[in-house]
PDB file of C-alpha atoms in Angstrom:
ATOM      1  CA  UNK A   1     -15.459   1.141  10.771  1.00  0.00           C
ATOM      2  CA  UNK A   2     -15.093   1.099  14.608  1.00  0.00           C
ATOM      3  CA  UNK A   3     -12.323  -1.358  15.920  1.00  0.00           C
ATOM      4  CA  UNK A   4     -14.088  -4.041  17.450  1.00  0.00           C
ATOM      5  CA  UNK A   5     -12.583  -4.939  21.494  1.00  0.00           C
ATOM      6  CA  UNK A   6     -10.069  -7.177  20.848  1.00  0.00           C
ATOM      7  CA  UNK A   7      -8.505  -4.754  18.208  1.00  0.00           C
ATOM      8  CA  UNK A   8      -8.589  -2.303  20.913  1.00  0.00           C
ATOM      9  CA  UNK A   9      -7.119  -4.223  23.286  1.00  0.00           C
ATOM     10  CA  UNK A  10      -4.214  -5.858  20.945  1.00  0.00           C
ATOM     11  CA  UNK A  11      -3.328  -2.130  19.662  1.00  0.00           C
ATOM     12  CA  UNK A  12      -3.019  -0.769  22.661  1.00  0.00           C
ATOM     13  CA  UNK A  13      -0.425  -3.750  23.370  1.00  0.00           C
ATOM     14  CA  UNK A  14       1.422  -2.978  19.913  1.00  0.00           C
ATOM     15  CA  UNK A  15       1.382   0.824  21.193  1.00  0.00           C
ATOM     16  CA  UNK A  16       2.866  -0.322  24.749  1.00  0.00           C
ATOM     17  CA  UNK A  17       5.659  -2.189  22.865  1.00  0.00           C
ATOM     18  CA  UNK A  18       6.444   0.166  20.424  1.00  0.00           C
ATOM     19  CA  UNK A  19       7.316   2.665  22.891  1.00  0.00           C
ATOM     20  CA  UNK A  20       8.895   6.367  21.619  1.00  0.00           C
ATOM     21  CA  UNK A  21       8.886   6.536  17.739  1.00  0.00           C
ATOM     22  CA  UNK A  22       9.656   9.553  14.759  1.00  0.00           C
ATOM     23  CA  UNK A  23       6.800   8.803  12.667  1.00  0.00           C
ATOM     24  CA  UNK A  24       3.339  11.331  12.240  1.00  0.00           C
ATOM     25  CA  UNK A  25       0.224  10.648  13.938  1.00  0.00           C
ATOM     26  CA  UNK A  26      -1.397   9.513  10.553  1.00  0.00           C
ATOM     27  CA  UNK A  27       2.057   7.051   9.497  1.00  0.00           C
ATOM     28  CA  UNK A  28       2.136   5.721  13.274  1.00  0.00           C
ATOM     29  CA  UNK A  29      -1.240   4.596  12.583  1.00  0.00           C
ATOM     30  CA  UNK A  30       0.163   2.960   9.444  1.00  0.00           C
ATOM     31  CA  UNK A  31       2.485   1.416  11.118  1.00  0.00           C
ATOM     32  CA  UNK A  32       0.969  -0.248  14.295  1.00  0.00           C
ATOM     33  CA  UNK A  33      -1.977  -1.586  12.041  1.00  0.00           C
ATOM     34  CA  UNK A  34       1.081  -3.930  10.217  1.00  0.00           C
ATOM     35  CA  UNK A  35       2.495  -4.678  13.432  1.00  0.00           C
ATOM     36  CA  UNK A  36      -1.126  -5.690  14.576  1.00  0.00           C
ATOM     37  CA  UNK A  37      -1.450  -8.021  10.966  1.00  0.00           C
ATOM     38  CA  UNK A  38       1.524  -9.069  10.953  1.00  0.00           C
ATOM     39  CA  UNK A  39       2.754  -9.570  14.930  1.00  0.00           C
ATOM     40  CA  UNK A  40       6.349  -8.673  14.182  1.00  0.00           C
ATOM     41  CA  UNK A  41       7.797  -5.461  15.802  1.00  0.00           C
ATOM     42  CA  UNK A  42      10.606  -5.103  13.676  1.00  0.00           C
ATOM     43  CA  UNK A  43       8.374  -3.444  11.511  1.00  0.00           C
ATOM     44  CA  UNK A  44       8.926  -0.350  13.311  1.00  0.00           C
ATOM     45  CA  UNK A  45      12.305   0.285  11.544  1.00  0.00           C
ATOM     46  CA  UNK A  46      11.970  -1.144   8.626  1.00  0.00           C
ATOM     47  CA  UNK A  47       8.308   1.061   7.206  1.00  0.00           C
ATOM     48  CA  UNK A  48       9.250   4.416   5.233  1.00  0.00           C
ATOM     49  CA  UNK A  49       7.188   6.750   3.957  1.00  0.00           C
ATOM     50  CA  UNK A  50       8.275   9.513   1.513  1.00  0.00           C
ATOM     51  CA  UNK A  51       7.529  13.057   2.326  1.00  0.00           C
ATOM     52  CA  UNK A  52       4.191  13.343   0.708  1.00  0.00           C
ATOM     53  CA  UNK A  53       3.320   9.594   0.969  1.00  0.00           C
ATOM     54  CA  UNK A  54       0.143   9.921   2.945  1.00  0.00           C
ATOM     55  CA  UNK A  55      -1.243  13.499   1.825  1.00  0.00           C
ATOM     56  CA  UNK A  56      -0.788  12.309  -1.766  1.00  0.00           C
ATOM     57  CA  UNK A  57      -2.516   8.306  -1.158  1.00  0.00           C
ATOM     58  CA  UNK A  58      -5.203   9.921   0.943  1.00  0.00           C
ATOM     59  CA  UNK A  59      -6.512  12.602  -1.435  1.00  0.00           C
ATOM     60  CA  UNK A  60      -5.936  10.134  -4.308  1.00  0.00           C
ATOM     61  CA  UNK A  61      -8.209   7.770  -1.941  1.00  0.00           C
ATOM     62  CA  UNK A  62     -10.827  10.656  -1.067  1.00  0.00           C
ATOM     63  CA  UNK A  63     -11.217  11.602  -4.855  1.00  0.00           C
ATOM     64  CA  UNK A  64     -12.002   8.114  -5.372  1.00  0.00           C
ATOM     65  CA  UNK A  65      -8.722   7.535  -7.273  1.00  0.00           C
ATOM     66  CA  UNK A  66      -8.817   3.745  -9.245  1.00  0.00           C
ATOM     67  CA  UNK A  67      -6.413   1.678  -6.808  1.00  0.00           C
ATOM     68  CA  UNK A  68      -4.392  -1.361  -8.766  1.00  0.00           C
ATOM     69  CA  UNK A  69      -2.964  -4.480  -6.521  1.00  0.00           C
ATOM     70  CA  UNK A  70      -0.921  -6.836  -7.894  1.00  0.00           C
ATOM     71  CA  UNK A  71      -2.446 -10.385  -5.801  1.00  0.00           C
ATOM     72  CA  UNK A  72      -5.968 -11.545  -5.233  1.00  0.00           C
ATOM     73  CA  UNK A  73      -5.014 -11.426  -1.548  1.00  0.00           C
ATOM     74  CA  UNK A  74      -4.865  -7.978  -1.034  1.00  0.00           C
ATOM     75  CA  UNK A  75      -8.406  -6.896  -3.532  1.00  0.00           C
ATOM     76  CA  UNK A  76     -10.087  -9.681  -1.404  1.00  0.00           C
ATOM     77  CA  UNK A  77      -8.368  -7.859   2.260  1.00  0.00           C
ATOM     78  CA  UNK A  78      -9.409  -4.096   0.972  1.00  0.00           C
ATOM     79  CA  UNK A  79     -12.803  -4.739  -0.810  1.00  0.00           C
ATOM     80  CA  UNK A  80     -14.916  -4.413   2.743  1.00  0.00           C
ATOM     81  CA  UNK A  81     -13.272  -0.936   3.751  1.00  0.00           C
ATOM     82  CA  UNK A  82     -13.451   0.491  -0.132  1.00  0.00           C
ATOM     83  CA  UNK A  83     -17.537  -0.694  -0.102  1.00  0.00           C
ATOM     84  CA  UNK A  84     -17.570   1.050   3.119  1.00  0.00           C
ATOM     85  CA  UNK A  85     -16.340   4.443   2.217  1.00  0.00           C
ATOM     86  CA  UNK A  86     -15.068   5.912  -1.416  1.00  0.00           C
ATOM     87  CA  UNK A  87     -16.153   3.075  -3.485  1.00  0.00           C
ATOM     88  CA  UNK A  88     -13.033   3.241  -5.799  1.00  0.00           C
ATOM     89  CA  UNK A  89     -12.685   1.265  -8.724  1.00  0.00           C
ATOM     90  CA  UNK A  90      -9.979  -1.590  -8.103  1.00  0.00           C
ATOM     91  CA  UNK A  91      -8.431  -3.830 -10.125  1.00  0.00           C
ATOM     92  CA  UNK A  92      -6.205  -6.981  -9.612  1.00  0.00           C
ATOM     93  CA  UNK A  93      -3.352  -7.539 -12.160  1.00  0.00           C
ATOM     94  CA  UNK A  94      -4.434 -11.096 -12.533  1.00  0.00           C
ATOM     95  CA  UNK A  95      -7.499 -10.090 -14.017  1.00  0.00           C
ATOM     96  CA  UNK A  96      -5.684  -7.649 -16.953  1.00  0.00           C
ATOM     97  CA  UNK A  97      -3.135  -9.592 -18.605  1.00  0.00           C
ATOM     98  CA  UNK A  98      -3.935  -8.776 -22.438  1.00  0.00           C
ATOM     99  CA  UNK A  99      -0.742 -10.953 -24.396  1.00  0.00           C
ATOM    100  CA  UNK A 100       1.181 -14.406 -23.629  1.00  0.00           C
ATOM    101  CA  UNK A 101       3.324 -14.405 -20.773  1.00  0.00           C
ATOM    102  CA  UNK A 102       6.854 -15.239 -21.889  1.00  0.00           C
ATOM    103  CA  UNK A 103       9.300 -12.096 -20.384  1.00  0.00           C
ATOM    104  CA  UNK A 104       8.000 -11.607 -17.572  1.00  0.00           C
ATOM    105  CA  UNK A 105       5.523 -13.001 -14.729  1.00  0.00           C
ATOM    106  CA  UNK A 106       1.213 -12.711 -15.398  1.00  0.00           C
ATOM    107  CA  UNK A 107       1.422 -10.485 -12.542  1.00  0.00           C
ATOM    108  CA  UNK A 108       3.878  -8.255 -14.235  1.00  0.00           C
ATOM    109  CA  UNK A 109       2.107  -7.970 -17.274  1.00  0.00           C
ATOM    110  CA  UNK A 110      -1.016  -7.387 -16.106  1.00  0.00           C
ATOM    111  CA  UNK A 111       0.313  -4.705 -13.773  1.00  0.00           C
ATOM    112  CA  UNK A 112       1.693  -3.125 -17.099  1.00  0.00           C
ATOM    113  CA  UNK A 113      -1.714  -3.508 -18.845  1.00  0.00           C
ATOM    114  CA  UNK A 114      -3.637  -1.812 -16.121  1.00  0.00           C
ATOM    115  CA  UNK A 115      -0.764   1.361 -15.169  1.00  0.00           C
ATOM    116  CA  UNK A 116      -0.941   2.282 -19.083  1.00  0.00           C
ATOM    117  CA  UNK A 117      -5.158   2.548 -18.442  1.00  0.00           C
ATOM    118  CA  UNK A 118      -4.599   3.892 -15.204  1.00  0.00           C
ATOM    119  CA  UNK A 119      -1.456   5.850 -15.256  1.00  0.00           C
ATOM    120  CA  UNK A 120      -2.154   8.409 -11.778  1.00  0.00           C
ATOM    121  CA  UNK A 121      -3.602   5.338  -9.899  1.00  0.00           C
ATOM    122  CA  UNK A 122      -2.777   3.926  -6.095  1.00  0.00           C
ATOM    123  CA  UNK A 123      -0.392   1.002  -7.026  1.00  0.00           C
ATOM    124  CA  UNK A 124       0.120  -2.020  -4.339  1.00  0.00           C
ATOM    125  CA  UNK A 125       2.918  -4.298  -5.143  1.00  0.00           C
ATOM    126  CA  UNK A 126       2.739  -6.789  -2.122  1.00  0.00           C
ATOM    127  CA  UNK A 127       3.906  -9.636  -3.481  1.00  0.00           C
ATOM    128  CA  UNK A 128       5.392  -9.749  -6.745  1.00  0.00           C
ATOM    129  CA  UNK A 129       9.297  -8.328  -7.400  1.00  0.00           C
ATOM    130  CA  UNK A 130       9.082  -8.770 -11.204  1.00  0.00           C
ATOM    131  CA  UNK A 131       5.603  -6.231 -11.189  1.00  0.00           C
ATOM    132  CA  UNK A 132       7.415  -4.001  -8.658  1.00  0.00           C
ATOM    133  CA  UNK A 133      10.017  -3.901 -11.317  1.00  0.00           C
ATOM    134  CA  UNK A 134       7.909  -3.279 -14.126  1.00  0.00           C
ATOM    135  CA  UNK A 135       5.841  -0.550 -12.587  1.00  0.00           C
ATOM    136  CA  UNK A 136       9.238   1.015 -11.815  1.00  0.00           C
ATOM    137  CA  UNK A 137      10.275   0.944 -15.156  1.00  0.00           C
ATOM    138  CA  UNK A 138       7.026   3.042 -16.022  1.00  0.00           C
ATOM    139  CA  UNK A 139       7.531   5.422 -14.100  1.00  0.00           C
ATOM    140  CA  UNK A 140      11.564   5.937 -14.884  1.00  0.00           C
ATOM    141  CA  UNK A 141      10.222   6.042 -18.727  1.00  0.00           C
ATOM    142  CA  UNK A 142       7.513   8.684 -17.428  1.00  0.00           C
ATOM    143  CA  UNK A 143       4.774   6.559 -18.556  1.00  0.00           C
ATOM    144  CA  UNK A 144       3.018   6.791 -15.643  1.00  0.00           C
ATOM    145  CA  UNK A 145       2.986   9.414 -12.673  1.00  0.00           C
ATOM    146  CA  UNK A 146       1.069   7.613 -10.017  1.00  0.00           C
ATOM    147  CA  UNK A 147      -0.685   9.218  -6.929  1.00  0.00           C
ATOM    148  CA  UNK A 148       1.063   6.786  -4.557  1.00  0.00           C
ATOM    149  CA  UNK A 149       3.192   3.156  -4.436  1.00  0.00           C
ATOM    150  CA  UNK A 150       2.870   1.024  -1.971  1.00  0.00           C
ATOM    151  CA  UNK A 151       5.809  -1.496  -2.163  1.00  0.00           C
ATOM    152  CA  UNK A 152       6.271  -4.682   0.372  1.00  0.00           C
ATOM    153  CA  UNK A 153       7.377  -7.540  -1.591  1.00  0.00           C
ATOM    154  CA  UNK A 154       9.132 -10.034   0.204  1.00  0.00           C
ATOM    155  CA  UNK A 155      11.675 -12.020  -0.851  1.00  0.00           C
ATOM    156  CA  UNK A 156      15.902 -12.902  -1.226  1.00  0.00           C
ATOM    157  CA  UNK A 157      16.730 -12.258  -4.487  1.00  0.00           C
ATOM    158  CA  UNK A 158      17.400  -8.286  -5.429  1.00  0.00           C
ATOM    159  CA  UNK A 159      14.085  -7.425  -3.284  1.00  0.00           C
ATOM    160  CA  UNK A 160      15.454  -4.625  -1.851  1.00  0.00           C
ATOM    161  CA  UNK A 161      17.311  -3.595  -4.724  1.00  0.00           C
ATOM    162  CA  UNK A 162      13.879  -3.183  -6.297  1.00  0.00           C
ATOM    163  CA  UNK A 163      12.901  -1.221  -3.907  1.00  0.00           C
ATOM    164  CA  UNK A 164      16.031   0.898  -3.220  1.00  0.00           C
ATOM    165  CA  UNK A 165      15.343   1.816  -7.250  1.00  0.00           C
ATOM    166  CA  UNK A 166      11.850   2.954  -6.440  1.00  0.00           C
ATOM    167  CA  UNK A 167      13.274   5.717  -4.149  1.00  0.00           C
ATOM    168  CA  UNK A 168      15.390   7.485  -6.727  1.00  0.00           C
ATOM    169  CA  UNK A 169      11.908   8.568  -8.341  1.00  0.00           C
ATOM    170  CA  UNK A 170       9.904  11.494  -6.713  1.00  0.00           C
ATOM    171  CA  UNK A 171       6.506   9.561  -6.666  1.00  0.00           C
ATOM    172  CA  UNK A 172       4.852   9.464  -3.373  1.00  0.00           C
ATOM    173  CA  UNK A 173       5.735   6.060  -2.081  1.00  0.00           C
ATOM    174  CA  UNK A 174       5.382   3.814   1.186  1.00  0.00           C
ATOM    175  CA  UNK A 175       8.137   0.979   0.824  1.00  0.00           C
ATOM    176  CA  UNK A 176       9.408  -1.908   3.275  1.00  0.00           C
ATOM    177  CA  UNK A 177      13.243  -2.003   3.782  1.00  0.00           C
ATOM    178  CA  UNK A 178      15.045  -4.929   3.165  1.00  0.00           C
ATOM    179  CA  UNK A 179      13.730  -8.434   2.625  1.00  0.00           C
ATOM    180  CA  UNK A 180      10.535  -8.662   4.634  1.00  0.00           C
ATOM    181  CA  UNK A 181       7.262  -7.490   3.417  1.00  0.00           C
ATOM    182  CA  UNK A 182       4.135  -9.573   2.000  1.00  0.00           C
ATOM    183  CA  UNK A 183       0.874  -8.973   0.278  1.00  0.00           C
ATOM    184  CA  UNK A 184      -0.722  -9.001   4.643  1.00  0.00           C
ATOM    185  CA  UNK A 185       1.377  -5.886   4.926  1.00  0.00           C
ATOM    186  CA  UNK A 186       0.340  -4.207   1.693  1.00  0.00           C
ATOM    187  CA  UNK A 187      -3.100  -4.772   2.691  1.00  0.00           C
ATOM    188  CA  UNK A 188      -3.270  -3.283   6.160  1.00  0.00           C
ATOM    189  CA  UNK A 189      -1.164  -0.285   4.737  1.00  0.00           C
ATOM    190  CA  UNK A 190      -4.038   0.262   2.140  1.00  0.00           C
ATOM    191  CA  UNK A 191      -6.967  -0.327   4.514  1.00  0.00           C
ATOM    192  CA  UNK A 192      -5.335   2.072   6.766  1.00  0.00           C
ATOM    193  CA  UNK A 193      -5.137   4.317   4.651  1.00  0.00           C
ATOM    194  CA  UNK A 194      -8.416   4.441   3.375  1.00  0.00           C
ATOM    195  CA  UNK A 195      -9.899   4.482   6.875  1.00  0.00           C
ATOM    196  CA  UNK A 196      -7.811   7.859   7.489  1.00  0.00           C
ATOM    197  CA  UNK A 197      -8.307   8.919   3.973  1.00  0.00           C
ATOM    198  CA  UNK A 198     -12.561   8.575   5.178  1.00  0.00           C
ATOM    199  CA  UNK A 199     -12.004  10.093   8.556  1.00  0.00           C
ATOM    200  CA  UNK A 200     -10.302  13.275   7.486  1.00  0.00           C
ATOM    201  CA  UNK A 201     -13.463  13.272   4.454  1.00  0.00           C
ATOM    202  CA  UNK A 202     -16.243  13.154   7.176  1.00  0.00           C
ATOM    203  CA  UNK A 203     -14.869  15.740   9.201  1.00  0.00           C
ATOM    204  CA  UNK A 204     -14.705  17.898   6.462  1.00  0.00           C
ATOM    205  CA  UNK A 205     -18.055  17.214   5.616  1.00  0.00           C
ATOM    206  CA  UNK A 206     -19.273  17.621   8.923  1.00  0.00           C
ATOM    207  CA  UNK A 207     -17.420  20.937   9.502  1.00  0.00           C
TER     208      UNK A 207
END
């Protein structure tokens, strides 16, 4: 769990460059662990959390919520740190698509499958606009009410749109602005996350 020396070394040079900054002690932490995966500083400006973003996704976490990812990339990235503390179920939408994909992407149906079994879980969209979109469209239908979203797709074409939507919903939510984003920076948000979320649970316990 401990950051190894050259983590050390290359967060305290991401905390050098980063300089004065508005965010909490637990969403700063967030914040310079994408910066650290991801090596670009514009990050800074362009992370938002919603008000109860990290209280909601870290008791979620610590009550061993079931998380849901939309890419391989990021299950693969989080599996270590989840063995290592809550042991939460998780589930890749690539591995629940239940009908024939002709509407919409495999991603976004199997997103759909899983949010209707696991309507209050920790959603990660990294990658994919079109599951973004249809998780959205759960949630505006009140299907679903989940603990937290995590939403960093990347891309051109009505990306931020997307996620502009996601905001008019009050669902805890940690979203990228604008086109940037990528299933690395949904991954380090959600390891981070679970590292605080096991923190804050062993002081408790130890207390």
């Amino acid at each position: 769990m401990e950051w190894q020396m050259i983590d050390a070394q290359n967060l305290a040079i991401v905390d050098r460059e980063v300089g004065d900054y508005d965010f909490s002690p637990a969403e700063y932490e967030i914040v310079r662990r994408v910066i650290y995966a991801t090596a670009d500083f514009e990050y800074k400006n362009l992370i938002h959390f919603s008000q109860t973003a990290m209280q909601s996704g870290a008791a979620a976490i610590a009550a061993r919520c079931t998380i849901v990812v939309d890419v391989p990339t990021i299950q693969v990235g989080i599996l270590p740190q989840i063995q290592n503390t809550f042991a939460n179920p998780l589930y890749c939408s690539l591995d629940a698509i239940a009908r024939p994909q002709k509407d919409k992407t495999a991603t976004a149906w199997g997103i759909e499958n899983l949010a209707q079994r696991y309507p209050e879980a920790v959603f990660a969209i990294g990658q994919d606009q079109s599951a973004l979109a249809t998780l959205i469209d759960l949630i505006a239908a009140s299907a679903i009410k989940p603990a937290l979203v995590i939403a960093t797709p990347a891309g051109f074409v009505d990306v931020d749109a997307t996620k502009k939507r996601l905001q008019e919903f009050a669902v805890p939510q940690i979203w990228t602005e604008g086109s940037k984003g990528g299933a690395t920076v949904a991954t380090a948000i959600l390891d981070g996350l679970l590292e605080l979320a096991w923190l804050a649970y062993t002081s408790l316990e130890e207390s």
